[in-house]
XYZ file of C-alpha atoms in Angstrom:
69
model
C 35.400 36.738 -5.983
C 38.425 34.873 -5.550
C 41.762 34.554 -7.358
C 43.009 31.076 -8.257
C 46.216 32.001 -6.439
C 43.989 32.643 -3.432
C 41.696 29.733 -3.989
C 45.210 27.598 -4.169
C 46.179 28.412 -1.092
C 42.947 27.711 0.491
C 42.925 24.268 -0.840
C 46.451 23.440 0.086
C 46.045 24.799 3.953
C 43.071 22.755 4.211
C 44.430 19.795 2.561
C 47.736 19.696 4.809
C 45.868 20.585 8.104
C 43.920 17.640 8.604
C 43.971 15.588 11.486
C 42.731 12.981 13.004
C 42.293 10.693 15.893
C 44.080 7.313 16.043
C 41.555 4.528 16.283
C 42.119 1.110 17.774
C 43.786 -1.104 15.585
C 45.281 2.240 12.919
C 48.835 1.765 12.012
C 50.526 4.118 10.657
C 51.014 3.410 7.049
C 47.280 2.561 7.059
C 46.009 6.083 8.081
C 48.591 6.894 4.993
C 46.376 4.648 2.283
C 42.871 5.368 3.724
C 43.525 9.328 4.554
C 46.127 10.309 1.745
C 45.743 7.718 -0.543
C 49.312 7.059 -0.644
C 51.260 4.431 1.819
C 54.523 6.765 1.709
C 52.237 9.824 3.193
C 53.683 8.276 6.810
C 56.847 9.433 6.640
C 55.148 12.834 6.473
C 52.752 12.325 9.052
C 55.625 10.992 11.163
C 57.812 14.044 10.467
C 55.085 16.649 11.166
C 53.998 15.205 14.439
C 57.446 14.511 15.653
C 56.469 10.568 16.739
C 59.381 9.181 18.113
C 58.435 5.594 17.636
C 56.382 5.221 14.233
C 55.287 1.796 15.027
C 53.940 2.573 18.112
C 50.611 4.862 17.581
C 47.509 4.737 20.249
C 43.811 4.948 20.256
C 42.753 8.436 20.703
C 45.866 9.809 19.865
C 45.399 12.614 17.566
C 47.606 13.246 14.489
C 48.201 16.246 12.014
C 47.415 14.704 8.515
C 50.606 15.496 5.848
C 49.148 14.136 2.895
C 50.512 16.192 0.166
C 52.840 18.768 -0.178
């Protein structure tokens, strides 16, 4: 058995460790909507994988999900 304080912090650690890989024709703000559910999520996913040009994502390029913090 499980605390909710424990079962929390399982959620949450699964929820922002997703990733994924970058398919041909993904922008950024797409992954956002379709992954988080939320178009702003890519200024998360940008900050947590560092991407120096945000516009500029490639085909089998995989990303660390941020979708919620």
């Amino acid at each position: 058995k499980i605390s909710i304080a424990q079962y929390w912090h399982f959620q949450k650690d699964h929820y922002l460790k997703r990733s994924i890989t970058v398919e041909k024709g993904d922008t950024l703000i797409g992954l956002a909507e379709r992954e988080c559910g939320d178009r702003k999520a890519y200024l998360r996913i940008d900050c947590r994988n560092k991407i120096e040009a945000p516009y500029r994502i490639y085909a089998g390029q995989d990303l660390r999900l941020a979708c919620g913090y």
